[in-house]
Structures are given as C-alpha cells and as structure tokens.
Short mmCIF file of C-alpha atoms in Angstrom, two decimals:
data_model
loop_
_atom_site.label_atom_id
_atom_site.label_comp_id
_atom_site.label_asym_id
_atom_site.label_seq_id
_atom_site.Cartn_x
_atom_site.Cartn_y
_atom_site.Cartn_z
CA VAL A 1 31.63 104.62 271.46
CA LYS A 2 29.96 106.76 274.09
CA ARG A 3 32.18 107.58 277.07
CA LEU A 4 29.75 107.10 279.92
CA ARG A 5 31.60 109.18 282.50
CA ALA A 6 31.85 112.16 280.15
CA ALA A 7 28.19 111.79 279.14
CA LEU A 8 27.08 111.81 282.79
CA ASP A 9 29.33 114.80 283.51
CA ALA A 10 27.65 116.57 280.59
CA GLY A 11 24.26 115.94 282.17
CA GLU A 12 23.09 113.21 279.79
CA VAL A 13 20.58 110.61 280.90
CA LEU A 14 21.76 107.08 280.04
CA LEU A 15 19.53 104.14 279.12
CA GLY A 16 20.71 100.71 278.14
CA PRO A 17 19.32 97.17 278.01
CA GLY A 18 20.62 94.10 279.77
CA VAL A 19 21.92 90.90 278.20
CA PHE A 20 21.08 87.76 280.13
CA SER A 21 21.41 85.34 277.21
CA GLY A 22 25.20 85.33 277.03
CA ALA A 23 24.90 85.72 273.23
CA PRO A 24 27.47 87.99 271.53
CA SER A 25 25.16 88.46 268.55
CA THR A 26 22.47 89.96 270.81
CA VAL A 27 25.03 92.42 272.17
CA GLU A 28 25.79 93.44 268.59
CA LEU A 29 22.09 93.98 267.81
CA ILE A 30 21.87 96.32 270.79
CA GLY A 31 24.90 98.18 269.51
CA TYR A 32 23.53 98.54 265.99
CA LEU A 33 20.36 100.16 267.37
CA GLY A 34 22.29 102.81 269.26
CA PHE A 35 21.67 102.46 273.02
CA ASP A 36 23.84 104.37 275.50
CA PHE A 37 25.32 101.23 277.05
CA VAL A 38 24.83 97.51 277.32
CA PHE A 39 24.57 95.76 280.68
CA LEU A 40 26.39 92.44 280.40
CA ASP A 41 25.16 90.23 283.16
CA THR A 42 27.16 87.51 284.84
CA GLU A 43 25.02 87.22 287.97
CA GLN A 44 21.80 85.77 286.57
CA ALA A 45 23.05 84.77 283.10
CA PRO A 46 23.87 81.11 282.41
CA PRO A 47 26.79 79.49 284.27
CA GLY A 48 30.12 80.27 282.68
CA SER A 49 28.99 83.69 281.43
CA ASP A 50 31.97 85.25 283.18
CA GLY A 51 35.52 84.49 282.11
CA LEU A 52 36.10 83.82 278.43
CA ALA A 53 32.40 84.13 277.60
CA LEU A 54 32.44 87.63 279.06
CA GLU A 55 35.41 88.51 276.86
CA HIS A 56 33.28 87.57 273.83
CA LEU A 57 30.45 89.79 275.06
CA VAL A 58 32.69 92.81 275.67
CA ARG A 59 34.27 92.28 272.25
CA ALA A 60 30.83 92.17 270.63
CA ALA A 61 29.99 95.49 272.28
CA ASP A 62 33.22 96.96 270.90
CA ALA A 63 32.52 95.53 267.46
CA ALA A 64 29.08 97.15 267.39
CA GLY A 65 30.12 100.41 269.04
CA VAL A 66 28.14 100.30 272.28
CA ALA A 67 29.70 100.98 275.68
CA PRO A 68 30.19 97.68 277.57
CA THR A 69 29.33 97.54 281.26
CA VAL A 70 29.55 94.38 283.38
CA ARG A 71 27.53 93.17 286.35
CA LEU A 72 29.57 90.83 288.48
CA GLY A 73 28.19 87.61 289.94
CA GLN A 74 29.36 88.83 293.31
CA PHE A 75 31.99 91.18 294.64
CA THR A 76 35.57 89.99 294.67
CA PRO A 77 38.53 92.24 293.83
CA HIS A 78 39.59 89.80 291.11
CA LEU A 79 36.28 90.01 289.25
CA VAL A 80 36.30 93.81 289.39
CA ASN A 81 39.81 93.91 287.96
CA ASN A 82 38.95 91.33 285.32
CA ALA A 83 35.94 93.28 284.05
CA ILE A 84 37.94 96.51 283.79
CA ASN A 85 40.86 94.66 282.19
CA LEU A 86 38.52 93.45 279.45
CA GLY A 87 37.48 97.01 278.70
CA ALA A 88 34.23 97.50 280.65
CA GLN A 89 33.41 101.17 281.16
CA ALA A 90 31.39 100.42 284.26
CA VAL A 91 31.24 97.65 286.85
CA TRP A 92 28.01 96.84 288.66
CA VAL A 93 28.32 95.03 292.00
CA PRO A 94 25.09 93.38 293.20
CA HIS A 95 23.68 93.26 296.73
CA VAL A 96 25.70 96.06 298.35
CA GLU A 97 24.43 96.55 301.88
CA SER A 98 27.09 98.60 303.70
CA ALA A 99 29.61 101.37 303.31
CA ALA A 100 32.36 98.83 304.02
CA GLN A 101 31.31 96.74 301.00
CA ALA A 102 31.13 99.82 298.79
CA THR A 103 34.56 100.92 300.01
CA ALA A 104 36.08 97.53 299.19
CA PHE A 105 34.55 97.71 295.71
CA VAL A 106 35.90 101.19 295.00
CA ASP A 107 39.31 100.13 296.33
CA ALA A 108 39.41 97.20 293.88
CA ALA A 109 38.49 99.42 290.93
CA ARG A 110 41.30 102.01 291.24
CA TYR A 111 45.05 101.68 290.92
CA PRO A 112 47.24 102.74 293.82
CA PRO A 113 47.50 105.10 295.58
CA ALA A 114 43.71 105.59 295.40
CA GLY A 115 43.05 101.84 295.56
CA HIS A 116 44.57 98.41 295.19
CA ARG A 117 43.64 97.31 291.66
CA GLY A 118 46.23 94.84 290.34
CA ALA A 119 48.40 96.40 287.66
CA ALA A 120 49.17 94.82 284.27
CA PRO A 121 50.01 96.95 281.23
CA VAL A 122 49.21 94.23 278.68
CA VAL A 123 45.48 93.79 279.23
CA ARG A 124 42.85 94.03 276.51
CA GLY A 125 41.51 97.31 277.91
CA ALA A 126 44.99 98.79 277.43
CA ARG A 127 45.11 97.50 273.85
CA TYR A 128 47.34 94.63 274.98
CA GLY A 129 50.05 97.11 275.89
CA LEU A 130 49.96 99.36 272.83
CA GLU A 131 48.37 102.08 274.93
CA GLY A 132 51.16 103.00 277.33
CA PHE A 133 50.40 102.06 280.92
CA ASP A 134 50.60 105.67 282.15
CA ASP A 135 47.93 106.71 279.66
CA TYR A 136 45.81 103.65 280.33
CA ARG A 137 46.03 104.05 284.06
CA ALA A 138 45.00 107.69 283.96
CA ARG A 139 42.12 106.88 281.61
CA ALA A 140 40.90 103.82 283.50
CA ASP A 141 41.03 105.54 286.89
CA ALA A 142 39.23 108.58 285.51
CA GLU A 143 36.60 106.85 283.37
CA THR A 144 35.63 103.57 285.02
CA LEU A 145 32.26 103.90 286.72
CA THR A 146 31.70 102.06 289.98
CA ILE A 147 28.04 101.15 290.38
CA ALA A 148 26.76 99.68 293.65
CA ILE A 149 23.42 97.93 293.34
CA VAL A 150 21.33 98.51 296.45
CA GLU A 151 18.51 96.01 296.34
CA SER A 152 17.51 94.87 299.80
CA VAL A 153 15.90 96.27 302.92
CA PRO A 154 19.27 96.40 304.79
CA GLY A 155 20.88 98.00 301.72
CA VAL A 156 18.28 100.76 301.55
CA GLU A 157 18.61 101.28 305.32
CA ALA A 158 22.33 101.90 304.73
CA VAL A 159 22.02 103.84 301.47
CA GLU A 160 23.02 107.20 302.97
CA GLU A 161 26.34 105.84 304.26
CA ILE A 162 26.90 103.90 301.01
CA ALA A 163 26.30 107.03 298.93
CA ALA A 164 28.83 108.89 301.07
CA VAL A 165 31.66 106.48 300.14
CA ASP A 166 34.36 108.44 298.34
CA GLY A 167 34.87 107.21 294.80
CA LEU A 168 31.54 105.43 294.45
CA ASP A 169 30.07 106.90 291.26
CA VAL A 170 26.58 105.43 290.91
CA ILE A 171 23.99 103.79 293.12
CA CYS A 172 21.55 101.56 291.29
CA PHE A 173 18.32 100.87 293.15
CA GLY A 174 17.45 97.26 292.31
CA ALA A 175 13.69 97.53 292.39
CA PHE A 176 12.78 93.92 291.75
CA ASP A 177 15.16 92.37 294.31
CA PHE A 178 14.06 95.02 296.76
CA ALA A 179 10.42 94.04 296.22
CA VAL A 180 11.34 90.41 296.87
CA SER A 181 13.27 91.52 299.95
CA LEU A 182 10.09 93.23 301.16
CA GLY A 183 8.15 90.01 300.67
CA LEU A 184 6.08 91.35 297.77
CA ARG A 185 4.72 89.00 295.14
CA GLN A 186 5.53 89.75 291.51
CA ALA A 187 1.86 90.53 290.88
CA ASP A 188 1.94 93.13 293.67
CA PHE A 189 5.14 94.64 292.38
CA TYR A 190 3.63 95.42 289.01
CA ALA A 191 -0.07 95.81 289.78
CA GLY A 192 0.12 97.38 293.23
CA GLY A 193 1.57 100.58 291.89
CA GLY A 194 -1.56 101.64 290.07
CA ALA A 195 -1.03 104.17 287.34
CA ASP A 196 2.72 104.53 287.66
CA GLY A 197 3.46 100.80 287.50
CA VAL A 198 5.57 100.66 290.66
CA HIS A 199 4.45 99.51 294.10
CA PRO A 200 4.32 102.46 296.55
CA ASP A 201 6.72 100.83 299.04
CA VAL A 202 9.20 100.16 296.23
CA ARG A 203 8.81 103.69 294.97
CA ALA A 204 9.41 105.08 298.46
CA ALA A 205 12.65 103.11 298.78
CA GLY A 206 13.70 104.27 295.32
CA GLU A 207 13.09 107.87 296.34
CA ARG A 208 15.18 107.36 299.50
CA CYS A 209 18.07 106.12 297.33
CA LEU A 210 17.56 109.07 295.01
CA ARG A 211 17.80 111.56 297.88
CA ALA A 212 20.94 109.90 299.22
CA CYS A 213 22.49 110.24 295.77
CA LEU A 214 21.47 113.86 295.31
CA ASP A 215 22.87 114.73 298.76
CA THR A 216 26.27 113.23 297.93
CA GLY A 217 26.70 113.93 294.21
CA THR A 218 26.29 110.24 293.38
CA VAL A 219 24.51 109.37 290.11
CA PRO A 220 21.08 107.84 290.79
CA CYS A 221 20.25 104.78 288.70
CA THR A 222 17.58 102.10 288.69
CA ALA A 223 16.01 99.46 286.49
CA ALA A 224 12.73 99.78 284.59
CA TRP A 225 10.81 97.11 282.71
CA SER A 226 8.22 99.33 281.08
CA ALA A 227 8.17 102.74 279.45
CA GLN A 228 5.72 103.80 282.15
CA ALA A 229 8.04 102.87 284.99
CA ALA A 230 11.02 104.35 283.16
CA ARG A 231 9.18 107.63 282.77
CA LEU A 232 8.31 107.67 286.45
CA TRP A 233 11.91 107.16 287.58
CA LEU A 234 13.29 109.71 285.12
CA ASP A 235 10.70 112.31 286.15
CA LEU A 236 11.73 111.76 289.78
CA GLY A 237 15.35 112.56 288.86
CA PHE A 238 17.07 109.26 288.13
CA ARG A 239 19.79 109.73 285.53
CA MET A 240 20.69 106.22 284.48
CA LEU A 241 18.35 103.32 283.73
CA LEU A 242 18.83 99.67 283.04
CA PHE A 243 15.94 99.42 280.57
CA GLY A 244 14.87 96.09 279.12
CA LEU A 245 16.38 92.60 279.01
CA ASP A 246 17.20 90.59 275.93
CA THR A 247 15.56 87.38 277.08
CA ALA A 248 12.42 89.22 278.20
CA LEU A 249 12.24 91.03 274.87
CA LEU A 250 12.52 87.77 272.98
CA LEU A 251 9.83 86.26 275.18
CA GLN A 252 7.56 89.24 274.54
CA ALA A 253 8.07 88.89 270.77
CA LEU A 254 7.47 85.15 270.95
CA ARG A 255 4.25 85.68 272.87
CA GLY A 256 3.06 87.92 270.05
CA LEU A 257 4.04 85.34 267.48
CA ARG A 258 2.35 82.61 269.45
CA ALA A 259 -0.88 84.67 269.53
CA GLN A 260 -0.67 85.02 265.75
CA VAL A 261 -0.29 81.27 265.41
CA ASP A 262 -3.42 80.75 267.52
CA GLU A 263 -5.35 83.26 265.42
CA LEU A 264 -4.22 81.61 262.20
CA LYS A 265 -5.26 78.20 263.45
CA ASP A 266 -8.62 79.53 264.59
CA ALA A 267 -9.17 81.23 261.25
CA THR A 268 -8.20 78.21 259.16
CA GLY A 269 -9.21 75.40 261.56
CA VAL B 1 30.70 97.49 259.82
CA SER B 2 29.38 100.95 259.21
CA GLY B 3 31.87 103.76 259.05
CA ARG B 4 34.83 101.61 258.06
CA ARG B 5 36.20 102.13 254.58
CA PRO B 6 36.03 98.84 252.71
CA LEU B 7 39.20 97.28 251.39
CA ARG B 8 37.63 97.35 247.94
CA ALA B 9 37.59 101.15 247.96
CA ARG B 10 41.26 101.29 248.90
CA LEU B 11 42.17 98.83 246.17
CA ASP B 12 40.13 100.83 243.64
CA ASP B 13 42.21 103.86 244.65
CA GLY B 14 45.35 101.90 243.79
CA ASP B 15 46.48 101.49 247.40
CA VAL B 16 48.75 98.62 248.32
CA VAL B 17 47.34 96.85 251.38
CA MET B 18 49.31 94.67 253.75
CA GLY B 19 47.97 92.10 256.13
CA CYS B 20 48.75 89.04 258.11
CA PHE B 21 47.56 85.47 258.01
CA SER B 22 45.90 84.39 261.23
CA LEU B 23 46.35 80.70 262.01
CA LEU B 24 46.19 80.68 265.80
CA VAL B 25 42.37 80.90 266.02
CA GLU B 26 42.56 83.32 268.94
CA PRO B 27 40.50 86.53 268.99
CA PRO B 28 43.09 88.45 271.06
CA PHE B 29 45.77 87.83 268.39
CA VAL B 30 43.39 89.18 265.74
CA GLU B 31 42.83 92.28 267.87
CA MET B 32 46.58 92.74 268.25
CA LEU B 33 47.06 92.62 264.46
CA GLY B 34 44.50 95.39 264.16
CA ARG B 35 45.98 97.46 266.98
CA ALA B 36 49.41 97.09 265.38
CA GLY B 37 48.06 98.76 262.25
CA PHE B 38 47.77 96.10 259.54
CA ASP B 39 45.29 96.74 256.72
CA PHE B 40 43.53 93.39 257.00
CA VAL B 41 43.66 89.99 258.63
CA LEU B 42 43.40 86.87 256.48
CA THR B 43 41.73 84.31 258.72
CA ASP B 44 42.57 80.77 257.78
CA CYS B 45 40.20 77.83 257.96
CA GLU B 46 42.12 75.50 255.64
CA GLU B 47 45.18 74.57 257.66
CA VAL B 48 44.19 75.36 261.24
CA PRO B 49 42.89 73.00 263.92
CA GLY B 50 39.41 72.79 265.33
CA ASP B 51 36.22 74.33 264.00
CA SER B 52 37.69 77.61 262.84
CA TYR B 53 35.16 77.53 260.02
CA GLY B 54 32.22 77.40 262.44
CA ARG B 55 31.44 79.43 265.53
CA ARG B 56 35.09 80.29 266.02
CA LEU B 57 35.17 82.08 262.68
CA GLU B 58 32.45 84.43 263.90
CA ASP B 59 34.51 85.06 267.05
CA LEU B 60 37.54 85.97 264.92
CA VAL B 61 35.62 88.29 262.57
CA ARG B 62 34.03 89.95 265.60
CA ALA B 63 37.47 90.50 267.10
CA ALA B 64 38.61 92.16 263.87
CA ASP B 65 35.48 94.33 263.85
CA ALA B 66 36.12 95.33 267.46
CA VAL B 67 39.39 96.95 266.39
CA GLY B 68 38.23 98.18 262.97
CA LEU B 69 40.24 95.63 261.01
CA PRO B 70 38.79 94.22 257.74
CA THR B 71 38.69 90.42 257.63
CA LEU B 72 39.36 88.22 254.64
CA VAL B 73 38.79 84.50 255.02
CA ARG B 74 40.40 81.46 253.49
CA PRO B 75 37.57 78.89 253.69
CA VAL B 76 38.35 75.28 254.42
CA GLU B 77 37.88 74.31 250.75
CA ASN B 78 36.05 75.28 247.59
CA VAL B 79 32.54 74.31 248.71
CA PRO B 80 29.55 76.67 248.57
CA GLY B 81 28.57 76.32 252.22
CA ALA B 82 32.02 77.27 253.50
CA ILE B 83 32.19 80.31 251.20
CA ASN B 84 28.69 81.52 252.04
CA ARG B 85 29.22 81.12 255.78
CA ALA B 86 32.52 83.00 255.63
CA LEU B 87 30.83 85.93 253.90
CA ASN B 88 27.81 85.71 256.22
CA THR B 89 30.04 86.45 259.21
CA GLY B 90 30.90 89.84 257.75
CA ALA B 91 34.23 89.09 256.11
CA GLU B 92 35.02 91.47 253.25
CA GLY B 93 36.25 88.72 251.01
CA VAL B 94 37.39 85.17 250.51
CA PHE B 95 40.54 83.48 249.25
CA ILE B 96 39.62 80.06 247.89
CA PRO B 97 42.45 77.51 248.07
CA HIS B 98 43.58 75.23 245.26
CA VAL B 99 41.53 76.48 242.34
CA ARG B 100 42.91 74.61 239.33
CA THR B 101 40.53 75.23 236.43
CA ALA B 102 38.09 77.78 235.05
CA GLU B 103 35.27 75.42 236.04
CA GLU B 104 36.45 75.50 239.66
CA ALA B 105 36.75 79.28 239.49
CA GLY B 106 33.18 79.36 238.17
CA ALA B 107 32.08 77.34 241.19
CA VAL B 108 33.72 79.94 243.43
CA VAL B 109 31.74 82.73 241.76
CA ARG B 110 28.49 80.76 242.04
CA ALA B 111 29.07 80.33 245.79
CA ALA B 112 30.26 83.86 246.50
CA ARG B 113 27.92 86.05 244.39
CA TYR B 114 24.16 86.52 244.59
CA PRO B 115 22.05 85.92 241.44
CA PRO B 116 22.14 86.56 238.59
CA LEU B 117 25.96 86.25 238.53
CA GLY B 118 26.05 83.49 241.14
CA ARG B 119 23.84 81.32 243.32
CA ARG B 120 24.85 82.39 246.83
CA GLY B 121 22.11 81.54 249.30
CA ALA B 122 20.20 84.65 250.34
CA ALA B 123 19.31 85.46 253.94
CA PRO B 124 18.67 89.01 255.18
CA VAL B 125 19.28 88.20 258.86
CA ILE B 126 22.97 87.28 258.78
CA ARG B 127 25.62 88.97 260.88
CA ALA B 128 27.13 90.60 257.77
CA ALA B 129 23.82 92.46 257.35
CA GLY B 130 23.68 93.44 261.00
CA PHE B 131 21.30 90.53 261.71
CA GLY B 132 18.76 92.32 259.55
CA THR B 133 19.30 95.88 260.81
CA GLU B 134 20.89 96.75 257.47
CA PRO B 135 18.07 96.53 254.89
CA TRP B 136 18.55 93.63 252.51
CA ASP B 137 18.61 95.79 249.37
CA ASP B 138 21.35 97.97 250.88
CA TYR B 139 23.32 94.97 252.07
CA ARG B 140 23.09 93.24 248.74
CA ALA B 141 24.13 96.30 246.76
CA ARG B 142 27.02 96.87 249.16
CA VAL B 143 28.45 93.37 249.08
CA ASP B 144 27.82 92.86 245.36
CA HIS B 145 30.22 95.77 244.95
CA ASP B 146 32.59 95.40 247.89
CA ASN B 147 33.12 91.70 248.56
CA LEU B 148 36.46 90.51 247.24
CA VAL B 149 36.61 87.10 245.62
CA PHE B 150 40.11 85.75 245.22
CA VAL B 151 41.20 82.38 243.93
CA MET B 152 44.46 80.84 245.06
CA VAL B 153 46.64 79.60 242.24
CA GLU B 154 49.02 77.14 243.84
CA ASP B 155 49.22 74.12 241.56
CA GLN B 156 51.04 73.68 238.25
CA GLU B 157 47.73 72.70 236.68
CA ALA B 158 46.29 76.06 237.76
CA VAL B 159 49.23 77.95 236.28
CA ALA B 160 48.67 76.10 232.99
CA ASN B 161 45.02 77.24 233.10
CA ILE B 162 45.66 80.76 234.39
CA ASP B 163 44.38 82.64 231.33
CA ALA B 164 41.04 80.80 231.49
CA ILE B 165 40.79 81.24 235.29
CA VAL B 166 41.29 85.00 235.23
CA ALA B 167 38.73 85.29 232.41
CA VAL B 168 35.94 83.99 234.70
CA ASP B 169 33.43 86.78 235.37
CA GLY B 170 33.08 87.56 239.06
CA ILE B 171 36.64 86.79 240.14
CA ASP B 172 38.38 89.86 241.56
CA GLY B 173 41.90 88.61 241.98
CA VAL B 174 44.47 85.89 242.35
CA LEU B 175 46.71 84.97 245.28
CA VAL B 176 49.67 82.99 244.09
CA GLY B 177 50.56 80.20 246.52
CA THR B 178 54.31 79.99 246.21
CA TRP B 179 54.76 77.42 248.95
CA ASP B 180 52.35 74.82 247.53
CA LEU B 181 53.81 75.36 244.06
CA ALA B 182 57.32 74.88 245.41
CA VAL B 183 56.33 71.67 247.23
CA GLU B 184 54.72 70.28 244.08
CA MET B 185 57.82 71.13 242.04
CA GLY B 186 60.25 69.70 244.59
CA HIS B 187 61.71 73.07 245.56
CA ALA B 188 60.29 73.58 249.04
CA LYS B 189 62.55 75.85 251.09
CA TYR B 190 62.10 78.94 253.23
CA GLY B 191 62.94 82.30 251.75
CA ALA B 192 62.95 83.32 248.09
CA PRO B 193 61.31 80.76 245.78
CA ALA B 194 63.64 78.77 243.49
CA PRO B 195 63.93 80.20 239.94
CA PRO B 196 61.60 77.60 238.33
CA VAL B 197 58.93 78.43 240.92
CA MET B 198 59.46 82.16 240.47
CA ALA B 199 59.03 81.75 236.71
CA LEU B 200 55.52 80.36 237.27
CA VAL B 201 54.76 83.09 239.83
CA GLU B 202 55.68 85.74 237.29
CA ARG B 203 53.54 84.02 234.69
CA VAL B 204 50.54 84.18 237.06
CA ILE B 205 51.17 87.83 237.90
CA GLU B 206 51.42 88.74 234.22
CA ALA B 207 48.18 86.94 233.29
CA THR B 208 46.29 88.37 236.27
CA ARG B 209 47.43 91.92 235.66
CA SER B 210 46.67 91.62 231.93
CA ALA B 211 43.11 90.59 232.79
CA GLY B 212 42.78 93.71 234.97
CA LEU B 213 42.44 91.72 238.18
CA ILE B 214 44.00 92.34 241.59
CA MET B 215 47.19 90.44 242.32
CA ALA B 216 47.99 89.17 245.80
CA ALA B 217 51.20 87.53 247.01
CA HIS B 218 53.05 86.35 250.11
CA GLY B 219 55.91 88.68 251.00
CA TRP B 220 58.26 86.56 253.10
CA SER B 221 60.55 89.56 253.69
CA ALA B 222 60.42 93.33 253.32
CA ASP B 223 62.52 93.07 250.14
CA ALA B 224 60.26 90.38 248.69
CA ALA B 225 57.15 92.41 249.49
CA ALA B 226 58.70 95.46 247.80
CA ALA B 227 59.61 93.38 244.75
CA TYR B 228 56.03 92.06 244.48
CA VAL B 229 54.69 95.60 244.73
CA GLY B 230 57.07 96.52 241.90
CA LEU B 231 55.51 93.73 239.82
CA GLY B 232 52.05 95.19 240.38
CA CYS B 233 50.85 93.23 243.40
CA GLN B 234 48.37 95.23 245.47
CA VAL B 235 47.61 92.80 248.28
CA LEU B 236 50.58 91.61 250.34
CA ILE B 237 50.40 88.98 253.03
CA VAL B 238 53.51 89.76 254.99
CA SER B 239 53.49 87.23 257.83
CA LEU B 240 51.50 84.83 260.00
CA ASP B 241 50.49 85.40 263.60
CA SER B 242 52.08 82.06 264.48
CA THR B 243 55.34 83.07 262.75
CA LEU B 244 55.38 86.38 264.58
CA ALA B 245 54.85 84.61 267.89
CA LEU B 246 57.66 82.18 267.07
CA GLN B 247 60.01 85.01 266.12
CA GLY B 248 59.40 86.67 269.46
CA LEU B 249 59.88 83.40 271.32
CA ARG B 250 63.12 82.64 269.46
CA GLU B 251 64.52 86.03 270.36
CA LEU B 252 63.59 85.45 273.97
CA ARG B 253 65.16 82.01 273.88
CA ASP B 254 68.40 83.47 272.48
CA LEU B 255 68.36 86.09 275.18
CA ALA B 256 67.87 83.42 277.85
CA GLU B 257 70.83 81.47 276.49
CA ARG B 258 73.03 84.56 276.55
CA VAL B 259 71.97 85.24 280.13
CA GLU B 260 72.89 81.66 281.09
CA ALA B 261 76.22 81.77 279.22
CA ALA B 262 77.19 84.96 281.04
CA ARG B 263 76.73 83.39 284.48
#
C-alpha cells in the first residue's frame, strides 16, 4: 500500500477517486486498478456510512491494497480519532473556515503532547494491539495526513491563516462547494470556464489557496471532475487531486448504455 | 488476491498448515487471526447464527484478505448454490459437511469445479475474479488449479464408504469430523477421542493418504496436532475463535476470583 506522506515527501503527485456509494466492492475495484488513494466519503454518502459501514470500507481498501482516506461528515474530535483508529492514512474535514477550526482538527489528530487524540493501543490501525503502542503512536503521528477542505467564500478569505496552522498538512480547495458559495449555477461552473473547464472566479480562488499553500509548505489539493480540469490544476501546481466519483462514473457508464439501448431500438423498431 | 501464495502451493510443497475455525462472524476476529500468524481461517456457515453464508461471508473473506490470510469456507450444507457463492467470494477452498457417500462427494465436485469436471456456474464478474479485473481465462485456470475441495467425513456411514469417497475425481482432501463421529457413537467428550472413535479416524486417514489426497484434522491440543502431523495430516485446525475468546475470559474470571479472595 502506498504511504501517502512518504509519497508526497518524495514529490509525487497523488490522484484518487471518491466513493459515495458506501459499497465495499467498489472500493476494491478502485484498489485493483491501482489509484494512489481512495476517498471514502461520509459527508454526502448515504446515512450510516460512518461507523461500522466505514470500517467495511477501510477494510476493503486494505484488502485491495489502496490507501484509505476518510472524509468526515463534520469535524468532531471523536470522528477524527475514529477514522485514524480504523487505519485511515488521511482525514479530510469539510467546510473549514478559520485557523481556529484547523487548529482544533490538527489537535484531535495527534497524540499528546502535540495534540489531544484519545489513546488506545488495541485499535484496528494498531493491528488490535499487535503493533506495540510506541511504534503505532510514532507511525500514526508521523504519517496521518490532516486535510482541511476550504470550500466557501469565508474559507478562502481565511486561507492564508488556515495554511499557517502548524501541523496542517494539506488544504483541499473544494471547487464545487465554493462555486455554490459564490452563487454560481452548475451550468456556469462547468461552461463558464471556457477552454479550461473551470469558471474564472473559481479558478482565481483556487489559485489563492495554491499560493497560501506554497507560502507555508502546505500541500495544495483540489477536486477535478474531468481530465481537462485535472490537467489545469496540476499545471498550476496542485499536488493532490480528488479525481472522479464512483456514483458519477456509474451514471456516466449507464448513460452510454442507455444511448446504446435507444440506438438498438431505433435500428430494430 | 494477487501476490499472496495460495495454500495449494504450500500444500504441494509438503508444508503443514495450521488454522483456526471462525464461528463468531466478526471481521475484526478474522483480522486478529491473520495478524496472529495463522496460515488460514476456516469460516463456518454451518453452525453459526445469522446469514453468515450471505453478505456477512463476503465481509469475513474481505477481512481475511485485508490481512493477507487465506480463507477456507465450510458452507451451510452440500448444496451447489452455497458452494458456488463461497468460492465466488474469493475463498481458496471449501469444506463440505456431512458427506456420506461417493454420490454426495460427486455432487460436491459438480458444484465446486467448472466444466468439464463439474457444473459450477460461471460468471466472470465475481469478487474472486476481482469483479472482472482478472481476465476470466486467467481466473478459471487459477482456481481450477488452486481451489481446495475438501469433504468432511463425520458419520459412520461415510467411514464405511471412505474408499469410494476418496476415489471421486476432483476431491482434494478429507477433514475427519471427530466430534460428530463421537456423538453418533455415544462417546462425546472433550479432549482425545475415545478408542473406538480414534479407530475410525485412523481408518479415514489411511484411506485418504493411500488415495494421495490431503488429510485434514482437528488438533484439540498441541500434542494431538503433533500426533496428527505424524500420521500424515497436512491441514490442522487447531482452535476456534470462540474457544480462544472463552479461554481468555476464563483466565480473567479466575484472576478476578483470586483478587476477590485476597481482599
């Protein structure tokens, strides 16, 4: 399994798709095809996709050899601890809008003295206790990536102070939520960008996040829903991309199938 | 799972493999068995509660895969659907309970092997084939070779028919069910089987080994496991997750009593 922290330290660019379906088998498919990570969503995925269902998703990622990362439904210290306990290599917190929120997140993700993460040596991430706690603790503190998703107008206004928070590893610019926050329609978000597939106001906010990251040594990340948009963000200097969603991919494939059905009916009708 | 050496290869090398029965239907317990270093987990669907033969079975096999532990499955009974579904999850083999005759062993082979040897239903998109990411021809060639098909001989009728059972083409091995045999013979007790039971067990081992098949047995103690290995058994089931949990709880209970007595 790829160690995401080490890969980023080595200068690698990381791309991985999101799982909104809550289906362990989909996580395994992603693993078999060799992506850098899988983004296991509990914010927009069906109710109950945290808790035991999340354990099944993380386990599926382990079974298929892809690095599990978890997006929380919202920030609470308990949910951060729970995701890391399960074995997530990275935790994504949505809707971060201030340095204080980012600081609380980082504090929940590290054991004392750096933070206040609750300590249990018997968790799944520590092989139920077979990995000694001292080893686990050193590994978890060193490897777990804290990712703050900045995805609103107030969040982008505060991105410089958020990026300056000690211990925050990655800032993810949430382009779609930001577009909604700006009052853009979906059609504007995609079509308004012209050749590069991103609306100019969204792109400008993304570039502001990128600069804040580059100034502070934070890893710049965003989401892309097309190869065109992904290329744009990577060319600008983003180093981590949430790229594709399982439900959207299925929908895209079904649309193609549906078109074939129409053609067949036309041809034989 | 790619990269993991199949149990079949280890058995072909003459290795003795040791594993645990899993009856608790809990993925974390399966992961612990793997982390603790067993060679396989034998996931039970026959005697456990709930739908361990349905979605939960996939959860258990996935847990084993997550820690690199090969899974063998005891299906709920000798029916084709249960055997096919167990293998579809990605288990490396099946142990079919209560096979009593060569005809029943033939039914096992029909359910567990693809044509022409058997009649297993073919689907290229199952989890065992990476949902289709492993090409069908590769998958088929791999499991035709690697999947382990064991029958459980655990009735006196089966012992009487053992030579015919082990002659059935497509059966890889026999697990002798000492407990069921003992119950049927009126000798049920924990620990070493009574001499009349052991006589039948030795008869099964002799017939299985003579036919060139793999012999599997329950080792209820380290000494018993060693004795079975001495008799040529290659697959040893050395405990149950539920038994291990109980052992730990008993020790804790004894400790609690000593603490109370010392007050």
